[in-house]
Each structure stands twice: as C-alpha cells, then as structure tokens.
mmCIF file of C-alpha atoms in Angstrom:
data_model
loop_
_atom_site.group_PDB
_atom_site.id
_atom_site.type_symbol
_atom_site.label_atom_id
_atom_site.label_comp_id
_atom_site.label_asym_id
_atom_site.label_seq_id
_atom_site.Cartn_x
_atom_site.Cartn_y
_atom_site.Cartn_z
ATOM 1 C CA MET Q 24 -72.922 47.215 5.270
ATOM 2 C CA SER Q 25 -70.524 45.257 7.473
ATOM 3 C CA SER Q 26 -71.378 44.479 11.084
ATOM 4 C CA PRO Q 27 -69.745 46.553 13.843
ATOM 5 C CA ARG Q 28 -66.495 45.186 15.220
ATOM 6 C CA ARG Q 29 -66.475 43.705 18.700
ATOM 7 C CA THR Q 30 -63.874 44.300 21.386
ATOM 8 C CA PRO Q 31 -62.147 41.439 23.242
ATOM 9 C CA LEU Q 32 -64.480 42.209 26.168
ATOM 10 C CA HIS Q 33 -67.719 41.881 24.200
ATOM 11 C CA HIS Q 34 -68.871 38.739 25.996
ATOM 12 C CA VAL Q 35 -68.155 40.377 29.368
ATOM 13 C CA HIS Q 36 -70.439 43.276 28.449
ATOM 14 C CA GLU Q 37 -73.176 40.884 27.352
ATOM 15 C CA ALA Q 38 -72.912 38.968 30.624
ATOM 16 C CA LEU Q 39 -73.200 42.249 32.548
ATOM 17 C CA GLY Q 40 -76.391 43.125 30.675
ATOM 18 C CA ALA Q 41 -74.919 46.176 28.974
ATOM 19 C CA ASN Q 42 -76.969 48.221 26.547
ATOM 20 C CA LEU Q 43 -74.790 47.950 23.436
ATOM 21 C CA THR Q 44 -74.646 50.487 20.628
ATOM 22 C CA GLU Q 45 -72.735 51.060 17.388
ATOM 23 C CA PHE Q 46 -70.021 53.684 17.789
ATOM 24 C CA ALA Q 47 -67.303 54.503 15.251
ATOM 25 C CA GLY Q 48 -67.690 51.095 13.629
ATOM 26 C CA TRP Q 49 -67.628 49.195 16.934
ATOM 27 C CA GLU Q 50 -70.293 47.609 19.115
ATOM 28 C CA MET Q 51 -69.719 49.285 22.464
ATOM 29 C CA PRO Q 52 -71.408 49.381 25.882
ATOM 30 C CA LEU Q 53 -73.515 52.524 26.176
ATOM 31 C CA ARG Q 54 -74.549 51.858 29.770
ATOM 32 C CA TYR Q 55 -74.886 49.061 32.348
ATOM 33 C CA SER Q 56 -76.796 50.036 35.516
ATOM 34 C CA GLY Q 57 -77.684 53.549 34.353
ATOM 35 C CA ASP Q 58 -76.034 56.782 33.230
ATOM 36 C CA ILE Q 59 -76.299 58.702 36.497
ATOM 37 C CA ALA Q 60 -75.259 55.783 38.718
ATOM 38 C CA GLU Q 61 -72.189 55.125 36.569
ATOM 39 C CA HIS Q 62 -71.300 58.817 36.387
ATOM 40 C CA ASN Q 63 -71.551 59.205 40.159
ATOM 41 C CA ALA Q 64 -69.519 56.050 40.739
ATOM 42 C CA VAL Q 65 -66.614 57.571 38.795
ATOM 43 C CA ARG Q 66 -66.861 60.825 40.749
ATOM 44 C CA THR Q 67 -67.097 59.174 44.191
ATOM 45 C CA ALA Q 68 -65.440 55.753 43.824
ATOM 46 C CA ALA Q 69 -64.383 54.376 40.431
ATOM 47 C CA GLY Q 70 -65.635 53.257 37.045
ATOM 48 C CA LEU Q 71 -64.298 50.560 34.723
ATOM 49 C CA PHE Q 72 -64.304 51.337 30.994
ATOM 50 C CA ASP Q 73 -63.612 49.301 27.855
ATOM 51 C CA LEU Q 74 -61.795 51.599 25.412
ATOM 52 C CA SER Q 75 -60.510 48.909 23.077
ATOM 53 C CA HIS Q 76 -61.978 50.717 20.071
ATOM 54 C CA MET Q 77 -59.214 53.341 20.199
ATOM 55 C CA GLY Q 78 -56.495 53.231 17.534
ATOM 56 C CA GLU Q 79 -52.785 52.730 18.212
ATOM 57 C CA VAL Q 80 -49.828 53.433 15.910
ATOM 58 C CA ARG Q 81 -46.211 52.634 16.755
ATOM 59 C CA ILE Q 82 -43.541 54.970 15.378
ATOM 60 C CA SER Q 83 -40.007 53.699 15.907
ATOM 61 C CA GLY Q 84 -36.478 54.080 14.605
ATOM 62 C CA PRO Q 85 -33.498 56.456 14.842
ATOM 63 C CA GLU Q 86 -35.513 59.425 13.587
ATOM 64 C CA ALA Q 87 -38.850 58.586 15.239
ATOM 65 C CA ALA Q 88 -38.822 61.725 17.388
ATOM 66 C CA ALA Q 89 -37.910 63.975 14.469
ATOM 67 C CA ALA Q 90 -40.611 62.344 12.337
ATOM 68 C CA LEU Q 91 -43.270 63.070 14.951
ATOM 69 C CA ASP Q 92 -41.956 66.611 15.410
ATOM 70 C CA HIS Q 93 -42.806 67.093 11.727
ATOM 71 C CA ALA Q 94 -46.126 65.231 11.817
ATOM 72 C CA LEU Q 95 -47.668 66.649 15.015
ATOM 73 C CA VAL Q 96 -47.992 70.055 16.689
ATOM 74 C CA ALA Q 97 -46.209 68.724 19.803
ATOM 75 C CA ASN Q 98 -42.504 68.721 20.500
ATOM 76 C CA ALA Q 99 -42.134 64.938 20.521
ATOM 77 C CA SER Q 100 -38.378 65.233 20.969
ATOM 78 C CA GLY Q 101 -39.026 66.805 24.359
ATOM 79 C CA ILE Q 102 -40.994 63.843 25.698
ATOM 80 C CA THR Q 103 -38.808 61.728 27.945
ATOM 81 C CA PRO Q 104 -39.146 57.925 27.886
ATOM 82 C CA GLY Q 105 -41.924 56.896 30.257
ATOM 83 C CA ARG Q 106 -43.931 60.083 29.750
ATOM 84 C CA ALA Q 107 -46.848 61.047 27.506
ATOM 85 C CA ARG Q 108 -48.221 64.213 25.928
ATOM 86 C CA TYR Q 109 -51.602 65.411 24.701
ATOM 87 C CA THR Q 110 -51.308 66.768 21.163
ATOM 88 C CA MET Q 111 -53.035 67.125 17.811
ATOM 89 C CA LEU Q 112 -52.652 66.114 14.196
ATOM 90 C CA CYS Q 113 -53.481 69.151 12.044
ATOM 91 C CA ASN Q 114 -53.897 69.692 8.318
ATOM 92 C CA ALA Q 115 -52.002 72.291 6.293
ATOM 93 C CA GLN Q 116 -54.672 74.885 7.110
ATOM 94 C CA GLY Q 117 -54.273 74.276 10.849
ATOM 95 C CA GLY Q 118 -57.557 72.367 11.219
ATOM 96 C CA VAL Q 119 -57.607 69.472 13.667
ATOM 97 C CA LEU Q 120 -57.717 65.990 12.129
ATOM 98 C CA ASP Q 121 -57.650 64.387 15.578
ATOM 99 C CA ASP Q 122 -56.476 64.950 19.132
ATOM 100 C CA LEU Q 123 -54.042 62.332 20.346
ATOM 101 C CA ILE Q 124 -51.950 61.077 23.222
ATOM 102 C CA VAL Q 125 -48.337 60.223 22.395
ATOM 103 C CA TYR Q 126 -46.425 57.903 24.718
ATOM 104 C CA ARG Q 127 -42.651 57.683 24.484
ATOM 105 C CA LEU Q 128 -41.947 54.075 25.386
ATOM 106 C CA ALA Q 129 -38.201 54.200 24.700
ATOM 107 C CA GLU Q 130 -35.641 56.517 23.122
ATOM 108 C CA GLN Q 131 -36.610 55.340 19.629
ATOM 109 C CA GLU Q 132 -40.178 54.134 20.191
ATOM 110 C CA PHE Q 133 -43.474 56.020 20.464
ATOM 111 C CA LEU Q 134 -47.099 54.905 20.707
ATOM 112 C CA VAL Q 135 -49.678 57.286 19.227
ATOM 113 C CA VAL Q 136 -53.245 56.749 20.466
ATOM 114 C CA ALA Q 137 -56.078 58.053 18.264
ATOM 115 C CA ASN Q 138 -59.842 58.341 18.607
ATOM 116 C CA ALA Q 139 -61.714 55.370 17.168
ATOM 117 C CA ALA Q 140 -63.556 57.387 14.508
ATOM 118 C CA ASN Q 141 -60.275 58.817 13.203
ATOM 119 C CA ALA Q 142 -57.940 55.856 13.674
ATOM 120 C CA ALA Q 143 -57.627 55.040 9.966
ATOM 121 C CA VAL Q 144 -57.070 58.692 9.006
ATOM 122 C CA VAL Q 145 -54.425 59.176 11.693
ATOM 123 C CA SER Q 146 -52.603 55.993 10.725
ATOM 124 C CA ALA Q 147 -52.556 56.923 7.033
ATOM 125 C CA GLU Q 148 -51.483 60.517 7.701
ATOM 126 C CA LEU Q 149 -48.653 59.447 9.985
ATOM 127 C CA ALA Q 150 -47.421 56.889 7.468
ATOM 128 C CA GLU Q 151 -47.258 59.581 4.786
ATOM 129 C CA ARG Q 152 -45.750 62.302 6.962
ATOM 130 C CA ILE Q 153 -42.864 60.211 8.326
ATOM 131 C CA SER Q 154 -41.966 58.659 4.955
ATOM 132 C CA GLY Q 155 -38.934 60.914 4.523
ATOM 133 C CA PHE Q 156 -37.446 59.974 7.889
ATOM 134 C CA ASP Q 157 -35.491 56.979 9.152
ATOM 135 C CA ALA Q 158 -38.537 55.788 11.089
ATOM 136 C CA GLN Q 159 -40.997 52.928 10.873
ATOM 137 C CA HIS Q 160 -44.782 53.102 11.000
ATOM 138 C CA GLU Q 161 -46.862 50.188 12.274
ATOM 139 C CA ASP Q 162 -50.589 50.214 12.936
ATOM 140 C CA VAL Q 163 -50.827 48.082 16.069
ATOM 141 C CA SER Q 164 -54.482 48.710 16.903
ATOM 142 C CA ASP Q 165 -55.268 44.997 16.730
ATOM 143 C CA ASP Q 166 -52.456 44.242 19.179
ATOM 144 C CA TYR Q 167 -54.128 46.032 22.063
ATOM 145 C CA ALA Q 168 -57.202 46.035 24.233
ATOM 146 C CA LEU Q 169 -57.573 49.124 26.410
ATOM 147 C CA ILE Q 170 -59.152 49.206 29.876
ATOM 148 C CA ALA Q 171 -59.514 52.318 32.035
ATOM 149 C CA VAL Q 172 -60.145 52.489 35.772
ATOM 150 C CA GLN Q 173 -61.095 56.045 36.690
ATOM 151 C CA GLY Q 174 -62.033 57.676 39.968
ATOM 152 C CA PRO Q 175 -60.727 58.588 43.433
ATOM 153 C CA LYS Q 176 -60.460 54.908 44.416
ATOM 154 C CA ALA Q 177 -58.454 53.940 41.303
ATOM 155 C CA VAL Q 178 -55.141 53.661 43.160
ATOM 156 C CA ALA Q 179 -56.636 51.517 45.933
ATOM 157 C CA ILE Q 180 -58.180 49.194 43.334
ATOM 158 C CA LEU Q 181 -55.116 48.821 41.112
ATOM 159 C CA GLU Q 182 -52.430 48.741 43.823
ATOM 160 C CA PRO Q 183 -52.956 45.118 44.974
ATOM 161 C CA LEU Q 184 -52.711 43.899 41.368
ATOM 162 C CA THR Q 185 -49.316 45.333 40.425
ATOM 163 C CA ASP Q 186 -45.765 45.577 41.743
ATOM 164 C CA THR Q 187 -45.493 49.080 40.257
ATOM 165 C CA ASP Q 188 -45.292 51.823 42.876
ATOM 166 C CA LEU Q 189 -48.323 53.826 41.761
ATOM 167 C CA SER Q 190 -47.350 56.781 43.944
ATOM 168 C CA GLY Q 191 -44.394 57.243 41.613
ATOM 169 C CA VAL Q 192 -46.450 57.153 38.417
ATOM 170 C CA LYS Q 193 -46.984 60.772 37.453
ATOM 171 C CA TYR Q 194 -49.930 62.169 35.513
ATOM 172 C CA TYR Q 195 -49.323 61.574 31.794
ATOM 173 C CA ALA Q 196 -46.784 58.842 32.396
ATOM 174 C CA GLY Q 197 -46.779 55.396 30.810
ATOM 175 C CA TYR Q 198 -44.674 52.395 31.789
ATOM 176 C CA ARG Q 199 -44.458 48.745 30.854
ATOM 177 C CA ALA Q 200 -45.674 46.871 33.914
ATOM 178 C CA GLN Q 201 -47.645 43.873 35.073
ATOM 179 C CA VAL Q 202 -51.244 43.903 36.282
ATOM 180 C CA ALA Q 203 -52.851 40.686 37.530
ATOM 181 C CA GLY Q 204 -49.814 38.830 36.185
ATOM 182 C CA LYS Q 205 -50.301 40.177 32.650
ATOM 183 C CA ASP Q 206 -47.931 42.442 30.732
ATOM 184 C CA VAL Q 207 -49.450 45.892 30.195
ATOM 185 C CA LEU Q 208 -48.589 49.447 29.325
ATOM 186 C CA LEU Q 209 -49.758 51.219 32.493
ATOM 187 C CA ALA Q 210 -50.601 54.887 31.923
ATOM 188 C CA ARG Q 211 -51.849 57.533 34.319
ATOM 189 C CA THR Q 212 -54.177 59.165 31.841
ATOM 190 C CA GLY Q 213 -57.926 59.461 31.347
ATOM 191 C CA TYR Q 214 -60.899 61.359 29.951
ATOM 192 C CA THR Q 215 -63.122 61.857 32.996
ATOM 193 C CA GLY Q 216 -61.574 64.643 35.044
ATOM 194 C CA GLU Q 217 -60.659 62.131 37.766
ATOM 195 C CA ASP Q 218 -57.446 60.392 38.725
ATOM 196 C CA GLY Q 219 -57.084 57.021 37.073
ATOM 197 C CA PHE Q 220 -55.195 54.650 34.846
ATOM 198 C CA GLU Q 221 -55.438 53.262 31.336
ATOM 199 C CA LEU Q 222 -54.113 49.743 30.788
ATOM 200 C CA PHE Q 223 -53.072 48.597 27.330
ATOM 201 C CA THR Q 224 -53.182 44.800 27.316
ATOM 202 C CA ALA Q 225 -52.897 42.012 24.791
ATOM 203 C CA PRO Q 226 -56.423 41.224 23.505
ATOM 204 C CA GLY Q 227 -56.240 37.746 25.002
ATOM 205 C CA ASP Q 228 -55.402 39.139 28.442
ATOM 206 C CA ALA Q 229 -58.168 41.736 28.567
ATOM 207 C CA GLU Q 230 -60.805 39.584 30.220
ATOM 208 C CA ALA Q 231 -58.459 38.425 32.992
ATOM 209 C CA VAL Q 232 -57.374 42.014 33.737
ATOM 210 C CA TRP Q 233 -60.991 43.238 33.697
ATOM 211 C CA GLN Q 234 -62.052 40.471 36.072
ATOM 212 C CA ALA Q 235 -59.147 41.129 38.445
ATOM 213 C CA LEU Q 236 -60.022 44.823 38.579
ATOM 214 C CA THR Q 237 -63.689 43.971 39.142
ATOM 215 C CA GLU Q 238 -62.845 41.740 42.096
ATOM 216 C CA SER Q 239 -60.375 44.202 43.601
ATOM 217 C CA GLY Q 240 -62.843 47.040 43.152
ATOM 218 C CA ALA Q 241 -65.857 45.309 44.706
ATOM 219 C CA GLU Q 242 -65.135 46.672 48.194
ATOM 220 C CA HIS Q 243 -64.437 50.159 46.801
ATOM 221 C CA GLY Q 244 -67.670 50.713 44.877
ATOM 222 C CA LEU Q 245 -66.232 50.098 41.404
ATOM 223 C CA GLN Q 246 -68.849 49.904 38.653
ATOM 224 C CA PRO Q 247 -68.577 49.105 34.942
ATOM 225 C CA ALA Q 248 -69.192 52.324 33.020
ATOM 226 C CA GLY Q 249 -70.305 52.973 29.456
ATOM 227 C CA LEU Q 250 -69.926 55.577 26.750
ATOM 228 C CA SER Q 251 -72.897 57.609 27.934
ATOM 229 C CA CYS Q 252 -71.460 58.524 31.323
ATOM 230 C CA ARG Q 253 -68.026 58.940 29.766
ATOM 231 C CA ASP Q 254 -69.529 61.783 27.747
ATOM 232 C CA THR Q 255 -71.068 63.588 30.735
ATOM 233 C CA LEU Q 256 -67.858 63.116 32.727
ATOM 234 C CA ARG Q 257 -65.650 64.639 30.025
ATOM 235 C CA LEU Q 258 -68.184 67.448 29.498
ATOM 236 C CA GLU Q 259 -68.066 68.413 33.190
ATOM 237 C CA ALA Q 260 -64.268 68.356 32.954
ATOM 238 C CA GLY Q 261 -64.377 70.654 29.900
ATOM 239 C CA MET Q 262 -62.579 68.119 27.718
ATOM 240 C CA PRO Q 263 -63.159 68.391 23.961
ATOM 241 C CA LEU Q 264 -64.714 65.667 21.846
ATOM 242 C CA TYR Q 265 -63.701 65.294 18.219
ATOM 243 C CA GLY Q 266 -66.670 66.013 15.979
ATOM 244 C CA ASN Q 267 -68.113 68.374 18.591
ATOM 245 C CA GLU Q 268 -65.486 70.825 19.870
ATOM 246 C CA LEU Q 269 -62.768 69.771 17.413
ATOM 247 C CA SER Q 270 -62.889 69.384 13.636
ATOM 248 C CA ALA Q 271 -60.854 69.867 10.467
ATOM 249 C CA ASP Q 272 -62.468 73.307 10.111
ATOM 250 C CA LEU Q 273 -61.300 74.513 13.525
ATOM 251 C CA THR Q 274 -57.781 75.078 14.847
ATOM 252 C CA PRO Q 275 -56.600 74.310 18.377
ATOM 253 C CA PHE Q 276 -56.732 78.052 19.053
ATOM 254 C CA HIS Q 277 -60.503 78.112 18.476
ATOM 255 C CA ALA Q 278 -60.860 75.547 21.286
ATOM 256 C CA ASN Q 279 -58.545 77.522 23.617
ATOM 257 C CA LEU Q 280 -55.951 74.772 23.214
ATOM 258 C CA GLY Q 281 -53.267 76.832 21.544
ATOM 259 C CA ARG Q 282 -50.907 75.755 24.342
ATOM 260 C CA VAL Q 283 -50.489 72.366 22.664
ATOM 261 C CA VAL Q 284 -49.133 74.004 19.490
ATOM 262 C CA LYS Q 285 -45.363 74.321 19.858
ATOM 263 C CA LEU Q 286 -44.565 77.070 17.364
ATOM 264 C CA ASP Q 287 -41.128 77.536 18.933
ATOM 265 C CA LYS Q 288 -39.857 74.088 18.020
ATOM 266 C CA THR Q 289 -37.354 73.973 15.181
ATOM 267 C CA ALA Q 290 -39.277 71.427 13.111
ATOM 268 C CA ASP Q 291 -41.357 72.802 10.239
ATOM 269 C CA PHE Q 292 -44.419 70.746 11.130
ATOM 270 C CA VAL Q 293 -47.545 70.342 9.023
ATOM 271 C CA GLY Q 294 -49.825 73.349 9.552
ATOM 272 C CA LYS Q 295 -47.147 75.493 11.231
ATOM 273 C CA ALA Q 296 -47.496 78.534 8.968
ATOM 274 C CA ALA Q 297 -51.285 78.570 9.200
ATOM 275 C CA LEU Q 298 -51.258 78.094 12.968
ATOM 276 C CA ALA Q 299 -48.643 80.824 13.424
ATOM 277 C CA ALA Q 300 -50.947 83.217 11.577
ATOM 278 C CA VAL Q 301 -53.921 82.260 13.752
ATOM 279 C CA ALA Q 302 -51.843 82.718 16.893
ATOM 280 C CA GLU Q 303 -51.172 86.343 15.924
ATOM 281 C CA LYS Q 304 -54.865 87.298 15.892
ATOM 282 C CA PRO Q 305 -57.656 86.047 18.172
ATOM 283 C CA THR Q 306 -60.216 83.861 16.427
ATOM 284 C CA GLU Q 307 -63.628 85.401 15.738
ATOM 285 C CA ARG Q 308 -65.364 82.613 17.651
ATOM 286 C CA THR Q 309 -64.138 80.873 20.760
ATOM 287 C CA LEU Q 310 -65.192 77.953 22.938
ATOM 288 C CA VAL Q 311 -67.048 78.779 26.163
ATOM 289 C CA GLY Q 312 -68.957 77.021 28.896
ATOM 290 C CA LEU Q 313 -72.702 77.573 29.310
ATOM 291 C CA SER Q 314 -74.740 77.005 32.460
ATOM 292 C CA THR Q 315 -78.463 77.262 33.076
ATOM 293 C CA ASP Q 316 -80.835 76.811 35.985
ATOM 294 C CA GLN Q 317 -83.607 75.827 33.590
ATOM 295 C CA ARG Q 318 -84.751 72.215 33.222
ATOM 296 C CA ARG Q 319 -83.885 71.648 29.576
ATOM 297 C CA ALA Q 320 -80.273 71.231 28.498
ATOM 298 C CA PRO Q 321 -78.552 72.838 25.529
ATOM 299 C CA ARG Q 322 -77.626 70.139 23.012
ATOM 300 C CA HIS Q 323 -75.213 69.727 20.129
ATOM 301 C CA GLY Q 324 -76.233 71.889 17.174
ATOM 302 C CA TYR Q 325 -78.608 74.209 19.057
ATOM 303 C CA ARG Q 326 -78.289 77.893 18.177
ATOM 304 C CA VAL Q 327 -76.855 80.355 20.706
ATOM 305 C CA LEU Q 328 -78.501 83.794 20.728
ATOM 306 C CA ASP Q 329 -77.637 87.152 22.242
ATOM 307 C CA ALA Q 330 -80.044 89.100 24.456
ATOM 308 C CA ASP Q 331 -81.781 90.490 21.358
ATOM 309 C CA GLY Q 332 -82.288 87.068 19.785
ATOM 310 C CA ALA Q 333 -79.549 87.367 17.147
ATOM 311 C CA GLU Q 334 -77.606 84.172 16.452
ATOM 312 C CA ILE Q 335 -74.042 84.450 17.746
ATOM 313 C CA GLY Q 336 -72.937 80.841 18.088
ATOM 314 C CA VAL Q 337 -73.721 77.134 18.269
ATOM 315 C CA VAL Q 338 -73.737 74.540 21.044
ATOM 316 C CA THR Q 339 -71.165 71.777 20.585
ATOM 317 C CA SER Q 340 -72.006 69.582 23.610
ATOM 318 C CA GLY Q 341 -74.582 69.725 26.363
ATOM 319 C CA ALA Q 342 -76.354 67.632 28.990
ATOM 320 C CA PRO Q 343 -77.737 67.729 32.513
ATOM 321 C CA SER Q 344 -74.769 67.592 34.885
ATOM 322 C CA PRO Q 345 -75.189 64.815 37.486
ATOM 323 C CA THR Q 346 -72.453 66.342 39.638
ATOM 324 C CA LEU Q 347 -73.627 69.961 39.533
ATOM 325 C CA GLY Q 348 -77.352 69.269 39.430
ATOM 326 C CA HIS Q 349 -78.210 71.511 36.473
ATOM 327 C CA PRO Q 350 -77.707 71.533 32.686
ATOM 328 C CA ILE Q 351 -74.384 72.621 31.181
ATOM 329 C CA GLY Q 352 -72.939 72.886 27.712
ATOM 330 C CA MET Q 353 -70.031 74.028 25.598
ATOM 331 C CA ALA Q 354 -70.471 76.315 22.612
ATOM 332 C CA TYR Q 355 -68.610 78.355 20.050
ATOM 333 C CA VAL Q 356 -69.714 81.981 20.313
ATOM 334 C CA ASP Q 357 -68.575 85.306 18.900
ATOM 335 C CA ARG Q 358 -65.655 86.482 21.009
ATOM 336 C CA GLU Q 359 -67.448 89.672 22.091
ATOM 337 C CA HIS Q 360 -69.974 87.463 23.931
ATOM 338 C CA SER Q 361 -67.439 85.115 25.545
ATOM 339 C CA GLU Q 362 -66.733 86.789 28.893
ATOM 340 C CA PRO Q 363 -67.832 84.759 31.955
ATOM 341 C CA GLY Q 364 -71.042 86.198 33.349
ATOM 342 C CA THR Q 365 -72.419 87.156 29.926
ATOM 343 C CA GLN Q 366 -76.144 86.428 29.691
ATOM 344 C CA LEU Q 367 -77.141 84.597 26.512
ATOM 345 C CA GLN Q 368 -79.930 82.358 25.250
ATOM 346 C CA VAL Q 369 -80.103 78.968 23.562
ATOM 347 C CA ASP Q 370 -82.850 78.099 21.101
ATOM 348 C CA ILE Q 371 -84.152 74.800 22.481
ATOM 349 C CA ARG Q 372 -86.821 73.505 20.115
ATOM 350 C CA GLY Q 373 -88.133 76.954 19.350
ATOM 351 C CA LYS Q 374 -87.964 78.340 22.895
ATOM 352 C CA ALA Q 375 -85.241 80.772 23.995
ATOM 353 C CA VAL Q 376 -83.766 79.440 27.254
ATOM 354 C CA ALA Q 377 -81.576 81.707 29.383
ATOM 355 C CA VAL Q 378 -77.946 80.615 29.848
ATOM 356 C CA GLN Q 379 -74.847 82.209 31.312
ATOM 357 C CA VAL Q 380 -71.268 82.034 30.082
ATOM 358 C CA VAL Q 381 -69.031 80.375 32.690
ATOM 359 C CA GLU Q 382 -65.379 79.433 32.899
ATOM 360 C CA LEU Q 383 -64.244 75.969 31.868
ATOM 361 C CA PRO Q 384 -63.959 73.385 33.234
ATOM 362 C CA PHE Q 385 -67.263 73.075 35.064
ATOM 363 C CA TYR Q 386 -65.757 70.570 37.499
ATOM 364 C CA ARG Q 387 -62.299 70.103 39.030
ATOM 365 C CA ARG Q 388 -61.467 67.175 41.265
ATOM 366 C CA ASN Q 389 -59.911 67.722 44.651
ATOM 367 C CA ALA Q 390 -56.141 67.444 44.424
#
C-alpha cells in the first residue's frame, strides 16, 4: 500500500504540532489546539484550513459551457464569468457521484472542484462526458494548493493582503487576484456556514500565503483548523458530506437539494430522465435534522426508530454541537416521520435515546 500524499503545507502542519491523519489518500491535519477551540474560533473569529487535497479539473474551449451543461445537473451556460455554482455530477439513474463547485473563470474556461475522495472519478467522468464537444479536459489538481480562511473576521484578515475590494466580491464569486504578492484564484466560498474565502494558489506559493494570513490574523483570533472541526461546522450548517448524506444510491431530491437540478435547461444531461421522474413524486425517505437534550450523540450508521421502536431511518452524521451545546445529527427517515417536532428515537449502542426532528440548518450566521 502506498503512503498517503502530502500537501504543500505538510511541514507547516508538523511545525504547528498538528495531529495528522490519513484522509482520502492524503495525510491531513485532523486538529491542532483542539476540536472545540478550533470550531469556536471559526464561529467567533476565523479559522485557517488546508484544503489542498481537493481535486480540480479545467474544462475549456468554444463548447466548454455546453459540455458542462451535458455533464452536470447545473446550467453551466448561465454562470457568468467571475461567478461560481454549487452542483452535482449524477449517474444515469440520478444518483450523486459527487457534489461540486464550478467556477467560470472566463467565457470559455471553467474550473470544477471535486471532493478529494472522488477526484479521480469526477475527472474520468468529465473527460468521457465532454468527448463529443469542442472542449478540452485537463486535470489540474497538482497545479493548485487550496487555503480557506473562514469566519466573521475573514474580511479583516484578508483585506490588508490584497488589492481586491472584498466588499465587491459576492458569495459564490471567484476572481483572479493577488494575495500577499502571489497570484491566486480568490473565491468567496466555504463549507463552514460562515463568511470566508478560499484561495487557490500555486503549490510553491502556499506556505507564503498561509504565513501571511497567519500574521494578519494574529490580532483577530485566527487559529489553524483541522478536518475534525470542519466536520462539526458543516454539520451545524446542515451541509451534506459525500459518503454520508450523498451517495450514488441517492438523488439530490433525497437530500432536499432538488433545487440544484435544472430540469428546465435545454441540454439533455446525464441522469435527466431519471431525475425528472423522481421530481414528480416525493422520495420515500428524506433528510432531516435531529436534536437531543441527552448526553450521547447520534452517529453515522445508527438506527432511527419511531415511538414504538420500529426502524424508520438511519443517521448519516452526528456529533455534539459546540455552538448549540447539545448533540445534533442528520438522518434519512421515512417521509411520514419527517415533520419538524416529530418525536423519534435513535438506537445508541442498544439504548433508545429520545430525539426530535428539527429544521435544517441547525445554525445560521448573522447576516
């Protein structure tokens, strides 16, 4: 078995004393100072993340937009240069192969960003799906490091390091810019439920950009943050994780994300017929939020039970919520049990623990 890959910031993480772990074929920082401290820093100040394990594919050429209209559920043609869109790559049956962010860098150039665990699958699928179009496919994952600064102080931290007017950078926008004198793709995106930015840099520039952000953020409470707190942050924000809430066996409609499926676009995209059929009839199971005032948290794979103890679903993600002060989780349950306020139970190691269905997300930041 080959050793996990290392990001361009590996030595920085070692110097910071990070607890490193294998994730999706990469050696990544799980935590630095501690899960709760890092989580709270993102909610109250800012956190600094290394996301260089993500995959990037460039699609370019005269028919790049049309090619992506066919390949993805999004209307790529409707993305204006400088903007981005959350979307999905589905199979012919409508199942999700990955959730993605697509940036339109220019009229004939797009950057598709995939989850690390699915990067190879996404790259291969895109190459095959655009083969009949006048468009080029290039896996550029090795050309980028990716750094995220997330939290209410993100603007104050990044502002002194760039000439870009951050007040004019809208949510889900991405522009070529400079940060700390280095060329970057500066995007106002993230996976924490907070305001923030993701910076795509050349691998050789990553350490300088990280260090500049660290120095600028010192007076604002910036902390390096690992994968562990990233998971609790996205859970509080009700954001899906591939392999938990999303899979090839589930459509976007199961996850209440049917809005990303653009059935009205003219392109006959992969999975369109199957997804159109699902859209006509509510799915038998649907994704809900669960909350409990008990000590133990529902966890991935735990059974969800009705009041009589009959199994009616399964937990997809769960953890104690540092922000809310009690355990929360997401689960797929039979639709008849999905109304907020419904009292259910979760089988936690043989004990039925009371939970309540609540609306997602659990947490919304102040505008």
